[in-house]
XYZ file of C-alpha atoms in Angstrom:
242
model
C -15.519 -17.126 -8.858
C -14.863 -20.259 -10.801
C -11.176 -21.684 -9.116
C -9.586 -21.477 -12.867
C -10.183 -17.811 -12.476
C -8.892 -16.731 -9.484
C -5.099 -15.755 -9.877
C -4.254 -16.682 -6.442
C -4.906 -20.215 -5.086
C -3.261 -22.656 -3.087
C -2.891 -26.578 -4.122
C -2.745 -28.836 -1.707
C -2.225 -33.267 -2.966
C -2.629 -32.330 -6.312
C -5.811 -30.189 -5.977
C -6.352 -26.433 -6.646
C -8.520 -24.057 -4.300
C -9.250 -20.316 -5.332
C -8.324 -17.457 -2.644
C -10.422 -14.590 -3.346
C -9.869 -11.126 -2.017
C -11.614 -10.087 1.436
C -12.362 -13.629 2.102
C -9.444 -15.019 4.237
C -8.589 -18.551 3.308
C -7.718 -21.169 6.372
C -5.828 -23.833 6.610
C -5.672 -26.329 9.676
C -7.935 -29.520 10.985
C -10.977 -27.892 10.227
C -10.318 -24.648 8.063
C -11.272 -23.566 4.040
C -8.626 -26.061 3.110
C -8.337 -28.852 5.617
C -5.552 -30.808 5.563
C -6.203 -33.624 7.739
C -7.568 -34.396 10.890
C -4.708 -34.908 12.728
C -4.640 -33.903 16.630
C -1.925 -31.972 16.403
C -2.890 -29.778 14.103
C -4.464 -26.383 14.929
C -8.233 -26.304 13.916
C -6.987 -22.948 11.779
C -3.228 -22.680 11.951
C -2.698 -20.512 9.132
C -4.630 -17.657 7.246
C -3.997 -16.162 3.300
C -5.742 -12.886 3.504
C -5.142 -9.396 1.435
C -4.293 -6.551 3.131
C -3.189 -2.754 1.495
C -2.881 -4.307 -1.799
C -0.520 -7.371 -0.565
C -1.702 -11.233 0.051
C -0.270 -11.937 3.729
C 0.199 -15.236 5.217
C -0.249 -15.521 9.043
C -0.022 -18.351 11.903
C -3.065 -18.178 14.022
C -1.265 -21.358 16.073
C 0.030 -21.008 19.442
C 2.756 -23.712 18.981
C 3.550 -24.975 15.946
C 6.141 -23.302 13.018
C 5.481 -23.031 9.191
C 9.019 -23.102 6.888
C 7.646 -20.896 3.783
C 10.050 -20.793 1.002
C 10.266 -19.610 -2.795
C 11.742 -21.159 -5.035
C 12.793 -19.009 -7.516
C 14.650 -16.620 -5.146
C 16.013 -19.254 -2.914
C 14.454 -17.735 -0.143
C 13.300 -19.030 3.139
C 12.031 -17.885 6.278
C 10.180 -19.660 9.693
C 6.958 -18.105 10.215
C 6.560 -18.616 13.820
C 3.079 -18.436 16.266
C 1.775 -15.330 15.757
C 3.617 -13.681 13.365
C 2.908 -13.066 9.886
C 4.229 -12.004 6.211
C 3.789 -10.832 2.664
C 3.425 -13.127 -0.249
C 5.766 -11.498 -2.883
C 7.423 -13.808 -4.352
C 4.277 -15.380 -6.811
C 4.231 -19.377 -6.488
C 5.485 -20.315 -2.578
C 6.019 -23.487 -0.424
C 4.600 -23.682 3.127
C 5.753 -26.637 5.003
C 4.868 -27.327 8.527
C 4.798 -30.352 10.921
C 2.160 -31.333 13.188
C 3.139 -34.645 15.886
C 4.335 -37.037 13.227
C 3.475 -35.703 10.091
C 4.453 -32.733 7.114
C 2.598 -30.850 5.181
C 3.542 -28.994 1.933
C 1.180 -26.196 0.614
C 1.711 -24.532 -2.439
C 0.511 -20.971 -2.734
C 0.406 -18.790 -5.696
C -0.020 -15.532 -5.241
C -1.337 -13.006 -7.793
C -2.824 -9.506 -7.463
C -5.107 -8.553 -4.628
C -8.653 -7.633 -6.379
C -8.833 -4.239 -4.022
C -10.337 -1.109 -4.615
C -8.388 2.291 -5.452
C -9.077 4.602 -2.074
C -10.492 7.780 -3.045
C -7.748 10.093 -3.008
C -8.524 14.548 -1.266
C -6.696 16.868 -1.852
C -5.200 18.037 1.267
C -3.969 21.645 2.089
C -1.471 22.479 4.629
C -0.069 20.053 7.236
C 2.968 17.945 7.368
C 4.498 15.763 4.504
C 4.202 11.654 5.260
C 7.255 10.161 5.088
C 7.491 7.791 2.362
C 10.324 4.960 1.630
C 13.484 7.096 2.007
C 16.214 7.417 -0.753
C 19.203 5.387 -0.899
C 22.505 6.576 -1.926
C 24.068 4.111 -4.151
C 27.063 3.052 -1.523
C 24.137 2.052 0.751
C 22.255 0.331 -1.875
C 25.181 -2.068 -2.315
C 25.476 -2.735 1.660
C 22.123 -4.038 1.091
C 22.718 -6.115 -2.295
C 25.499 -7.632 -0.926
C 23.711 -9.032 2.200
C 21.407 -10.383 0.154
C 24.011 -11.822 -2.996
C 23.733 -15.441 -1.813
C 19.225 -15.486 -1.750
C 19.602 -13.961 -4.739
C 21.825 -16.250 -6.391
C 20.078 -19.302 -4.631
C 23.235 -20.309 -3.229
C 21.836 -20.182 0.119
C 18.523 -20.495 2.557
C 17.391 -17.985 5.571
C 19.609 -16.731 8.286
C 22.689 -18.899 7.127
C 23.015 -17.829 3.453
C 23.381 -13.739 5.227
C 27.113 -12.862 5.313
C 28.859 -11.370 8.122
C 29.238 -7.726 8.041
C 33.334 -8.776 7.777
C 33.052 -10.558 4.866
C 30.370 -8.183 3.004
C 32.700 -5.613 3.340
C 35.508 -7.776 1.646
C 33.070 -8.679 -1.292
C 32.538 -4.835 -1.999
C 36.171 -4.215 -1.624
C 35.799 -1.933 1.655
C 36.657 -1.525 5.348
C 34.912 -2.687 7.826
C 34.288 0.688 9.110
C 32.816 1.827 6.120
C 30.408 -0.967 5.494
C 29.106 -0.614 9.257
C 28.803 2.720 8.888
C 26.906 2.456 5.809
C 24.836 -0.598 7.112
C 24.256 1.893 10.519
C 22.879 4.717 7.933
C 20.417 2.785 6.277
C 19.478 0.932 9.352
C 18.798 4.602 10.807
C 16.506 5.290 7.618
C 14.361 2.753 7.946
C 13.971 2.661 11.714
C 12.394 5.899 11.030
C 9.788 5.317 9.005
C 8.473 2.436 11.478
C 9.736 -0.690 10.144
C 10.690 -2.974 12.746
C 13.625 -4.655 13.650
C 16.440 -2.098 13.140
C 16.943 -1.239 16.629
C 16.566 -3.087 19.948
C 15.167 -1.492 23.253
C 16.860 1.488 24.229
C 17.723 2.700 20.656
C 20.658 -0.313 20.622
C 21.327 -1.664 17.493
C 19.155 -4.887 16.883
C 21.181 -7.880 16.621
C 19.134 -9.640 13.652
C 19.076 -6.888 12.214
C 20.981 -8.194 8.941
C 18.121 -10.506 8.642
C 15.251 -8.443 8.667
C 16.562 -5.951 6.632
C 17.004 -8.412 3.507
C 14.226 -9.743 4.422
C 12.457 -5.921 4.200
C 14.590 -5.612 0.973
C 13.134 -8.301 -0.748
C 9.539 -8.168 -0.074
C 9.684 -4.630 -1.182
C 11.415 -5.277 -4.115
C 14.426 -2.874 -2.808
C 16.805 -4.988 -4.598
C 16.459 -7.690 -7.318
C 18.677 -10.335 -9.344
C 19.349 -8.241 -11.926
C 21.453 -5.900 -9.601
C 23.911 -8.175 -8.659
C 26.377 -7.282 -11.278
C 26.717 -4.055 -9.560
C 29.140 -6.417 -6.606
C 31.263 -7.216 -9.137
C 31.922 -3.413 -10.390
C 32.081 -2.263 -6.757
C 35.139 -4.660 -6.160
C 36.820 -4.184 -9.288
C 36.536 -0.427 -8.836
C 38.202 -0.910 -5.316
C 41.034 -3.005 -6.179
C 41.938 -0.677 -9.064
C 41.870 2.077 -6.824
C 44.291 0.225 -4.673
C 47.038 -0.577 -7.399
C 46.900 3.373 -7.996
């Protein structure tokens, strides 16, 4: 496929190349985009590959850290050796240092060219378990997590309120925001996604973090939700001059 027709590509010094579906794309020392030929630089340190319908972005490296950030949510996260994530949020900005030097890749991320699977009818059985419903209280325990990403006022871990002052921005106790954050916490634990509990069934201590994280790769929440804070509160404090 010519590069001017693939919809996802990565540009790298002012030059485009295409990243086709079920051809993973590498970048490193000597990958499908090579960067340089600097020693400290994994030969493949990172990967662009489709996977369920999604264009993921994993480190192959055993040492080194990629910062990928979008700009038009404000969002950033450290992909670290090993670990990997989805490409949701269209154009993105990988930057990583190897020994002396940085690196900025920009990615842009369209639809995976994949295949619909071939659906049977199945009789009897269990149900799967899909994404559970939210009730609208614990909708906004996630929204307002995520208020400062979403507004761009903010970057990663640091722009994540405290559960203290998330409850004060919806107006509530403490106890009620932990309880709802505890509810939704338990929802998604049990459909397998990670990060909501530590060993031993303990509450996970990131766990503010990964679920905006999960929020916003799903598309849980969005920018256009945020004026539903501002009702919340103003609902609240009217209730309290009653």
């Amino acid at each position: 496929m010519p590069p001017e027709m693939s919809t996802t590509f990565a540009e790298f010094c002012g030059e485009r190349f295409p990243v086709l579906s079920g051809h993973p794309f590498y970048i490193g020392r000597e990958a499908t985009l090579t960067v340089d030929d600097n020693p400290y630089l994994h030969r493949r340190f990172l990967v662009l590959h489709d996977e369920n319908g999604m264009w993921w972005l994993t480190n192959l490296g055993t040492h080194l850290s990629a910062t990928v950030t979008s700009a038009d949510l404000g969002f950033s996260a450290t992909l670290g050796p090993g670990a990997r994530m989805p490409l949701v949020f269209g154009r993105t900005s990988i930057v990583f240092t190897a020994g002396p030097t940085t690196y900025e890749v920009q990615v842009q991320a369209g639809s995976p060219n994949v295949s619909a699977p071939t659906v049977e009818h199945l009789v009897g059985g269990d149900t799967t378990r899909g994404v559970p419903n939210f009730t609208d209280s614990q909708r906004l325990a996630i929204l307002v997590l995520a208020e400062a990403i979403l507004k761009r006022d903010g970057t990663g871990a640091s722009a994540i309120p405290s559960s203290a002052k998330a409850a004060a921005r919806l107006g509530w106790s403490l106890t009620k925001f932990n309880r709802k954050l505890d509810n939704v916490c338990d929802k998604l634990d049990m459909i397998g996604v990670s990060g909501m509990r530590a060993g031993g069934g303990k509450l996970a201590t990131n766990r503010r973090l990964r679920l905006v994280e999960y929020a916003l790769s799903t598309r849980l929440i969005s920018r256009g939700d945020l004026g539903l804070l501002d009702e919340e509160y103003a609902r609240n404090q009217g209730s309290d001059l009653q």
